[in-house]
mmCIF file of C-alpha atoms in Angstrom:
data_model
loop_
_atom_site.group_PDB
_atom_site.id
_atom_site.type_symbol
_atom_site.label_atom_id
_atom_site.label_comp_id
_atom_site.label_asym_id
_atom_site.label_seq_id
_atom_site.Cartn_x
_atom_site.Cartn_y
_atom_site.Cartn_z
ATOM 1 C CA UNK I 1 100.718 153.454 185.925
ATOM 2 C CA UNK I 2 97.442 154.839 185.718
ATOM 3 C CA UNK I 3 98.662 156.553 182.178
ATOM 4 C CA UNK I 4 100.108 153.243 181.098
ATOM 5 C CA UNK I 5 96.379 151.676 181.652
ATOM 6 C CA UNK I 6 94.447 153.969 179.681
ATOM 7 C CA UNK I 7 96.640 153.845 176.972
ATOM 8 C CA UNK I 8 96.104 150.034 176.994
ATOM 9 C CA UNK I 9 92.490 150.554 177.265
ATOM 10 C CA UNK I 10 92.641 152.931 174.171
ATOM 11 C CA UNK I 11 95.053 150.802 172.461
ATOM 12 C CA UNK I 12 93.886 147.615 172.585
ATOM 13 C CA UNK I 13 90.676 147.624 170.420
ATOM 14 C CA UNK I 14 92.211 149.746 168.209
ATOM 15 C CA UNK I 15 95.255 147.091 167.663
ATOM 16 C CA UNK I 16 92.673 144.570 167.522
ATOM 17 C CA UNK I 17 89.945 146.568 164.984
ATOM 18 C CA UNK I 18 93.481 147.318 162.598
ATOM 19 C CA UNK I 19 94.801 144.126 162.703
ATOM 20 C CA UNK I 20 91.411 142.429 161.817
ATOM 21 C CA UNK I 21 90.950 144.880 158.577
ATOM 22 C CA UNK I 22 94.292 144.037 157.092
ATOM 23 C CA UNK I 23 93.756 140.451 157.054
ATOM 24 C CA UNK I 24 90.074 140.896 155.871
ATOM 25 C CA UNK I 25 89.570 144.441 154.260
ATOM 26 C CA UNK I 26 90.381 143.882 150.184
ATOM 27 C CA UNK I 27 93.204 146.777 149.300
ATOM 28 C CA UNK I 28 90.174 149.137 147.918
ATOM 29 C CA UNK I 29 88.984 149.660 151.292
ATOM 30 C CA UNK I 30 92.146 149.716 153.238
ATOM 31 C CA UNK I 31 93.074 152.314 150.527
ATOM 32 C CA UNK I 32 89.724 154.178 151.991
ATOM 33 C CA UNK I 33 90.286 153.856 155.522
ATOM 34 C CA UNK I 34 93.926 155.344 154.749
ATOM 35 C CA UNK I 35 92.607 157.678 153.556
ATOM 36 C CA UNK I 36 90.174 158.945 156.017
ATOM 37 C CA UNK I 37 93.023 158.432 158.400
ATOM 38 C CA UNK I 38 95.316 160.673 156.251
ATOM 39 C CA UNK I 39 92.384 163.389 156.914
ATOM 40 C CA UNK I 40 92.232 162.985 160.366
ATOM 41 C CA UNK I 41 95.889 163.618 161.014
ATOM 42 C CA UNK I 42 95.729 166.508 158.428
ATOM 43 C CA UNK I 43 93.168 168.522 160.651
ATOM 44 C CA UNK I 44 95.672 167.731 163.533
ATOM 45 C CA UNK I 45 98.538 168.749 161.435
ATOM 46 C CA UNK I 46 97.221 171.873 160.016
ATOM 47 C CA UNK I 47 95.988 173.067 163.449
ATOM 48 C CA UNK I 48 99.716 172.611 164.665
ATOM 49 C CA UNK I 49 101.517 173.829 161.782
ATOM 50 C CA UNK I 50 99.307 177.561 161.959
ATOM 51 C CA UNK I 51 96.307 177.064 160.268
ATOM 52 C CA UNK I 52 94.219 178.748 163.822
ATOM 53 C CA UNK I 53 90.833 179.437 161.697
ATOM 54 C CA UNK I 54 88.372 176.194 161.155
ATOM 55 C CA UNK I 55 87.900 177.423 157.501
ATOM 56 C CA UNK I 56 91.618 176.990 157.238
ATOM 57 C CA UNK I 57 91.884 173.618 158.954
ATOM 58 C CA UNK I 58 89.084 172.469 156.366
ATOM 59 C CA UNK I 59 90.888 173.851 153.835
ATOM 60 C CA UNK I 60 94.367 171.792 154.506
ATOM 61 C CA UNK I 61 91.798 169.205 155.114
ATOM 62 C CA UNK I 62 90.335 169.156 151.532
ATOM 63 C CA UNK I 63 93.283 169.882 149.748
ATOM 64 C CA UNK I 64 94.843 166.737 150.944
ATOM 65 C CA UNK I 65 91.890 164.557 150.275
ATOM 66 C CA UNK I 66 91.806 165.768 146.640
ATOM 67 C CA UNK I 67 95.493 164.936 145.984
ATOM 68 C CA UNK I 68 94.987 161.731 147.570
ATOM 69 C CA UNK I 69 92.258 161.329 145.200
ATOM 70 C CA UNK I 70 93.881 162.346 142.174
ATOM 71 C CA UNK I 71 96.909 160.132 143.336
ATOM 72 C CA UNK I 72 93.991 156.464 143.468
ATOM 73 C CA UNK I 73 92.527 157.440 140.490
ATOM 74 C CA UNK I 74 95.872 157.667 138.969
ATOM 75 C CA UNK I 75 97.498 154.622 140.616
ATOM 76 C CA UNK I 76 100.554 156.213 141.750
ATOM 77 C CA UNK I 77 100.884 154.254 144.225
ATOM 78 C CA UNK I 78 101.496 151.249 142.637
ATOM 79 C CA UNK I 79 104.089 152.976 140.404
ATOM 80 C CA UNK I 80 107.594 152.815 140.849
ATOM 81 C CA UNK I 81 108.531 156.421 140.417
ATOM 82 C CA UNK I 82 107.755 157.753 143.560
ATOM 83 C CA UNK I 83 109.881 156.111 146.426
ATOM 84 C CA UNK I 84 112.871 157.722 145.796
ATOM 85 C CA UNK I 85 111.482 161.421 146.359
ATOM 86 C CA UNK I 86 109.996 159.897 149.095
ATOM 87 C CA UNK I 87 113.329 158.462 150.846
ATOM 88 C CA UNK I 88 114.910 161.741 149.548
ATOM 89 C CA UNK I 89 112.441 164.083 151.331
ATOM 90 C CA UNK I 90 112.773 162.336 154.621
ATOM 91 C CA UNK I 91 116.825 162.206 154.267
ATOM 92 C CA UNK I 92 115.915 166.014 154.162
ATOM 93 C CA UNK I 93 113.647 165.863 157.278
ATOM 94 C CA UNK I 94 116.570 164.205 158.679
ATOM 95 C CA UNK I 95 119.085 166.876 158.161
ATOM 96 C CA UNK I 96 117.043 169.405 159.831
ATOM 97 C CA UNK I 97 116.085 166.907 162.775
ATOM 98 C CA UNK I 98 119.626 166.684 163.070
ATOM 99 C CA UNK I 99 119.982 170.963 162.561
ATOM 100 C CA UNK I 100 117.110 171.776 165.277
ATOM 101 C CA UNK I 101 118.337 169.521 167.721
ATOM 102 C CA UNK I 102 122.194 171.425 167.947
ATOM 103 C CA UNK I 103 120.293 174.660 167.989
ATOM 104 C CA UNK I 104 120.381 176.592 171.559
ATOM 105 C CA UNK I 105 117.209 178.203 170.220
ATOM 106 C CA UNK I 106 114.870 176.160 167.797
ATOM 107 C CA UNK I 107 114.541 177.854 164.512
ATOM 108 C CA UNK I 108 111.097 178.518 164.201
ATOM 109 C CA UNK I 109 109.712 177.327 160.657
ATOM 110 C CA UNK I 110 107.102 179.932 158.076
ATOM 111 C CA UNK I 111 103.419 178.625 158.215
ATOM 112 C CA UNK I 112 103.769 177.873 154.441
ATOM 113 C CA UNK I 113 106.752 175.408 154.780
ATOM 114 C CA UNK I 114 104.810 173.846 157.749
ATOM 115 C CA UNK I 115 101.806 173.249 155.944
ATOM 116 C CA UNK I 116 103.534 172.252 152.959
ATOM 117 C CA UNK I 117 105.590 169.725 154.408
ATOM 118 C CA UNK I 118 102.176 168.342 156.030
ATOM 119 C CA UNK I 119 101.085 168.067 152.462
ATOM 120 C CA UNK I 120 104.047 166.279 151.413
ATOM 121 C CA UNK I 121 104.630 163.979 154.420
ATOM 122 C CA UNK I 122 101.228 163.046 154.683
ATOM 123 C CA UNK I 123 100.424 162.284 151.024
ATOM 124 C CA UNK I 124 103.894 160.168 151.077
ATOM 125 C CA UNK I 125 103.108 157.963 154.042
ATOM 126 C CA UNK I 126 99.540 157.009 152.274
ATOM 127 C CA UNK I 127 101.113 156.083 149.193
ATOM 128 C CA UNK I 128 103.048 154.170 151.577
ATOM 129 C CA UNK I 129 100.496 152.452 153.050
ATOM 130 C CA UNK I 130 98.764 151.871 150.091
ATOM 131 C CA UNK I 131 101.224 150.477 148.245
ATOM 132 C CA UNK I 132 102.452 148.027 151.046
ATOM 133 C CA UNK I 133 98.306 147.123 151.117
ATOM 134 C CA UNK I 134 98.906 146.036 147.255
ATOM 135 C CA UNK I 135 101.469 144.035 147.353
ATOM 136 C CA UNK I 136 101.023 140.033 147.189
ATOM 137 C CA UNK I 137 100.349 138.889 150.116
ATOM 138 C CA UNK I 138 99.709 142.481 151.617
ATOM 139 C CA UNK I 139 98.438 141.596 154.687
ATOM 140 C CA UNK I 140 101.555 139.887 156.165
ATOM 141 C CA UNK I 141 103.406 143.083 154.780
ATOM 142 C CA UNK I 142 101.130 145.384 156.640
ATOM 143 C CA UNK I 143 100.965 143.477 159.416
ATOM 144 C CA UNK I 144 104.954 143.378 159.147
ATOM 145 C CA UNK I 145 104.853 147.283 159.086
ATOM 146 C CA UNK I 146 102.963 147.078 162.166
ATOM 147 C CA UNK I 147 105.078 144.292 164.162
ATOM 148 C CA UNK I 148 107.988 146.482 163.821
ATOM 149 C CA UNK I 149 106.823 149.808 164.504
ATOM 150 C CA UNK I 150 104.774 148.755 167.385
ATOM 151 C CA UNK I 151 107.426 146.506 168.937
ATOM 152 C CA UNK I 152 110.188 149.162 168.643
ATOM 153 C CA UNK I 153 107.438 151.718 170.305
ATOM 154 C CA UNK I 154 106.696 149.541 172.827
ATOM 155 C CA UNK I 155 110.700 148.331 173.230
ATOM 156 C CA UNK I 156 111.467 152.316 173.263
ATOM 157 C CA UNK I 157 108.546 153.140 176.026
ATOM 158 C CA UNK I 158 109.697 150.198 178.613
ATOM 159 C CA UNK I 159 113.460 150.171 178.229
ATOM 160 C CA UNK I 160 113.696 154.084 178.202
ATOM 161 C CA UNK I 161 111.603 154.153 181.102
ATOM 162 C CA UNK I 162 113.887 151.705 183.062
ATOM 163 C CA UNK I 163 117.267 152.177 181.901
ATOM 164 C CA UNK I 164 117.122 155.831 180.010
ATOM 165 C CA UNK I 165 119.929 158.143 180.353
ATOM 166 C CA UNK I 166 121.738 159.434 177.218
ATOM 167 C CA UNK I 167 118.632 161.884 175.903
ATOM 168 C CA UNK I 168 118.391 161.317 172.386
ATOM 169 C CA UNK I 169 117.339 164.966 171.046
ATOM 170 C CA UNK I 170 116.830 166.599 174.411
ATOM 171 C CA UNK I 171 115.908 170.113 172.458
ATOM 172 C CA UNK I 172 113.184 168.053 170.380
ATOM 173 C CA UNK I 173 111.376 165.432 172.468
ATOM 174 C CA UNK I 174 113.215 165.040 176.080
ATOM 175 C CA UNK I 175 111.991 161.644 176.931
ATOM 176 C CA UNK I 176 113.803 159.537 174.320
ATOM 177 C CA UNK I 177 116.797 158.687 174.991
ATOM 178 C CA UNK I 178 119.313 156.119 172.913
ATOM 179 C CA UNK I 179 118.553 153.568 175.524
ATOM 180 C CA UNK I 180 115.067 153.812 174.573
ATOM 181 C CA UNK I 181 115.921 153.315 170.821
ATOM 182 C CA UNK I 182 118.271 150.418 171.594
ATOM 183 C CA UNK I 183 115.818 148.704 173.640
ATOM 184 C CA UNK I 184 112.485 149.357 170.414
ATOM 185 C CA UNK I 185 115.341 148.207 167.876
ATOM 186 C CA UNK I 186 116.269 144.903 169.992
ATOM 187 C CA UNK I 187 112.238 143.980 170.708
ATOM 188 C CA UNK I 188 111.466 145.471 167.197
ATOM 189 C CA UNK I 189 114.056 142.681 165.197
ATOM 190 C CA UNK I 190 112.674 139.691 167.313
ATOM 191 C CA UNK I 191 109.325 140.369 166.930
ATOM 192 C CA UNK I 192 109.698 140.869 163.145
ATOM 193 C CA UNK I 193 112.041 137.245 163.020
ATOM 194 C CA UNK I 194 108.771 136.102 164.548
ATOM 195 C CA UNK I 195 106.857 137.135 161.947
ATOM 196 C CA UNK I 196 108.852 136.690 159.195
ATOM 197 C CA UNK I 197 109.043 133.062 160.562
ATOM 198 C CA UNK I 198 105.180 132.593 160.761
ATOM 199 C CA UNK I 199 105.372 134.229 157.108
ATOM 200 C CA UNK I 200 107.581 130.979 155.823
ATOM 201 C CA UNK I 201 105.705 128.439 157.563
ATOM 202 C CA UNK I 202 102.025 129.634 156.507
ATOM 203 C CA UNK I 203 102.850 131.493 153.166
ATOM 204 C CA UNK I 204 106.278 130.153 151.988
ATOM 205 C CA UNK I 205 107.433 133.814 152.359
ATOM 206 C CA UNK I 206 111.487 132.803 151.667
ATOM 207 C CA UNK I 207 112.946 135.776 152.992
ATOM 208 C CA UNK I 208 116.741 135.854 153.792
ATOM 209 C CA UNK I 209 118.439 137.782 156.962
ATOM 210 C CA UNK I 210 120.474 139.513 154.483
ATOM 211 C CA UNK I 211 117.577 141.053 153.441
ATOM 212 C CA UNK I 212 115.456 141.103 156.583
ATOM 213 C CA UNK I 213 117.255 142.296 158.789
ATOM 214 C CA UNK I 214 118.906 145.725 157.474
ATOM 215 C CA UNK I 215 115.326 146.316 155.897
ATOM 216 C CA UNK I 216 114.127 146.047 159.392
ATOM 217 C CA UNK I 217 116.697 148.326 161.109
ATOM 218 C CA UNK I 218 115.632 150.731 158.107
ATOM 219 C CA UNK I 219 112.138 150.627 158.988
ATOM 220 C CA UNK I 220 112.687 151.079 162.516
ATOM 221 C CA UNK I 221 115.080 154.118 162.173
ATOM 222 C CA UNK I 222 112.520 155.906 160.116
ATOM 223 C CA UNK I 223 109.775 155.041 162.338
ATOM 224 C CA UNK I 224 111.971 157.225 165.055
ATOM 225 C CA UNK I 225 112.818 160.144 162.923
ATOM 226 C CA UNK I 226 108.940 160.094 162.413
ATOM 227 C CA UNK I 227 108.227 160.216 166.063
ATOM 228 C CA UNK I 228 111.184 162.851 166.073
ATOM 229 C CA UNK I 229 109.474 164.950 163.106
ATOM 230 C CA UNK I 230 106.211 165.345 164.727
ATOM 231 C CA UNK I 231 108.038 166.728 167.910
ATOM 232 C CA UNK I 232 109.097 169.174 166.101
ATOM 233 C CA UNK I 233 106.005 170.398 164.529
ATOM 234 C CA UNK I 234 104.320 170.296 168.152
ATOM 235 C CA UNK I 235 107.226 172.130 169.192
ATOM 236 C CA UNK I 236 106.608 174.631 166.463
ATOM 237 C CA UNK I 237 103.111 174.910 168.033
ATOM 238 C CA UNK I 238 103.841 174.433 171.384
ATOM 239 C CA UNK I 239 102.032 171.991 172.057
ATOM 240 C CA UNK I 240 102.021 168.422 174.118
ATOM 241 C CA UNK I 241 99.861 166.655 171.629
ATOM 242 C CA UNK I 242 98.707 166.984 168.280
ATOM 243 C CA UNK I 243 94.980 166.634 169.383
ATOM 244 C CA UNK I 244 92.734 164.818 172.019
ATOM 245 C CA UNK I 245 90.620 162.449 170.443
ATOM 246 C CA UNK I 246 92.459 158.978 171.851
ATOM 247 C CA UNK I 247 92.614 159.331 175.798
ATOM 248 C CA UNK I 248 96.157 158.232 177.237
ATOM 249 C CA UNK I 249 97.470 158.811 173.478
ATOM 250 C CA UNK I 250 96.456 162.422 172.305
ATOM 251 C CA UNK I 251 95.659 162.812 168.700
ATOM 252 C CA UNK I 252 95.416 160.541 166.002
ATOM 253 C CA UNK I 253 98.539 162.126 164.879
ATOM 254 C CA UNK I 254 100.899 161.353 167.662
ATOM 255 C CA UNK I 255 99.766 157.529 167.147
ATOM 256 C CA UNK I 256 100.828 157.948 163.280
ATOM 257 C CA UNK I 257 103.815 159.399 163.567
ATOM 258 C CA UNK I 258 106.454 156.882 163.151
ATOM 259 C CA UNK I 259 104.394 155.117 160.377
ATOM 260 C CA UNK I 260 104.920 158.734 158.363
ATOM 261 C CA UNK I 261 108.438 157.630 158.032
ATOM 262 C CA UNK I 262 108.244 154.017 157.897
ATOM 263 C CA UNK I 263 105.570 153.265 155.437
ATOM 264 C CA UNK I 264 107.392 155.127 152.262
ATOM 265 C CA UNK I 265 110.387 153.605 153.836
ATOM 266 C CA UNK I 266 108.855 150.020 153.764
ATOM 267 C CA UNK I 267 107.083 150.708 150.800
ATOM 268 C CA UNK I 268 110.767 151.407 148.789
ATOM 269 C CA UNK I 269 112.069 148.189 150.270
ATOM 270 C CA UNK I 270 109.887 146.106 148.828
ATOM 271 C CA UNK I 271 109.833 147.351 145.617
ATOM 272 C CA UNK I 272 110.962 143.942 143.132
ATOM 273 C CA UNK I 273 110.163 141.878 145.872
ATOM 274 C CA UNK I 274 107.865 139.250 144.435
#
């Protein structure tokens, strides 16, 4: 219990600070703020994936925030070109989630693929992000990003906790189990029929369950095998958490995780949608 408070005491200005930028932050600046974010995580990242020298944590550091750079100026993320690499890499990250987690011993990954795959995720989840932000009406989208990720992580934490049993990838992160992910996906869907109910009344936002709802399972599933991926880099590392700057949380990175997934993921879906 005492953990379970100061992650509410770290969490709930943050929620609060997020949530009041989307609905008031033009794209630009959300785009910025990603951004920064992006860099945060990177430092954790590169630390975690073998980059031990500051110089070389910088490095990582800059070398994202140029691509990211190159990638605004050029608009790619409002181009349509770049979501299906993006689902493909992660059906990749998925295959070797699946490959580490039957191994007796973990196979233990070069710095360079490590790093590079940081690169890559990273850069993928803010074009995410980003293009989510730019979409009409981007703030309910964002927000919609948010209500299911958070609601299946807080579904996940509680339900696990209570009723856990079958581990989920006991090699990779022991404490999930499928209970867990049964009880994020069930919390996850209502919250987002919530939402998506709010969306209709305020904003006319038609959407149909046919569309909704497997969208929603999609973004939820990826928002795990995000959660799943960064285990494994901290396993890599050995290491609990990616960093120590949020108390009761760890590191900006293990607060990110499942949006790695679920923001290209999200960002494919609604691609057409008006």
């Amino acid at each position: 219990m005492p953990m379970l408070k100061t992650r509410l005491i770290t969490a709930t200005p943050l929620v609060a600070a997020v949530l009041g930028l989307v609905w008031l932050a033009p794209s630009a600046v959300l785009a910025g703020l990603f951004w920064l974010l992006a860099l945060v995580s990177a430092w954790e990242w590169a630390r975690l994936g073998g980059a031990s020298r500051p110089w070389q944590q910088g490095l990582f550091v800059m070398l994202l925030g140029g691509l990211l750079g190159v990638a605004w100026v050029g608009q790619v993320a409002s181009l349509t070109g770049w979501q299906l690499p993006g689902l493909l890499w992660w059906l990749a990250i998925f295959l070797l989630l699946i490959a580490q987690s039957r191994r007796k011993t973990p196979l233990i990954l070069p710095r360079w693929v490590l790093l590079s795959a940081g690169l890559i995720t990273l850069g993928l989840a803010w074009l995410g992000l980003v293009a989510v932000a730019s979409k009409a009406q981007g703030a309910f989208w964002l927000t919609a990003l948010f209500v299911l990720v958070w609601g299946a992580d807080i579904g996940a934490y509680f339900i696990g906790r209570r009723f856990g049993r079958h581990a989920l990838a006991a090699r990779l992160s022991p404490g999930k189990t499928w209970e867990g992910v049964a009880g994020g996906l069930g919390l996850g869907l209502l919250l987002m029929l919530g939402w998506a109910a709010w969306g209709a009344n305020v904003f006319a936002i038609d959407l149909s369950l046919s569309w909704l709802m497997p969208v929603s399972v999609m973004v939820i599933v990826s928002a795990v095998m995000g959660d799943l991926a960064e285990s494994l880099l901290k396993r890599q590392a050995n290491s609990k958490d990616s960093g120590w700057i949020l108390p009761g949380h760890g590191g900006v990175l293990d607060r990110v995780d499942a949006l790695l997934a679920a923001a290209p993921v999200m960002a494919a879906a609604l691609v057409g949608l008006a």
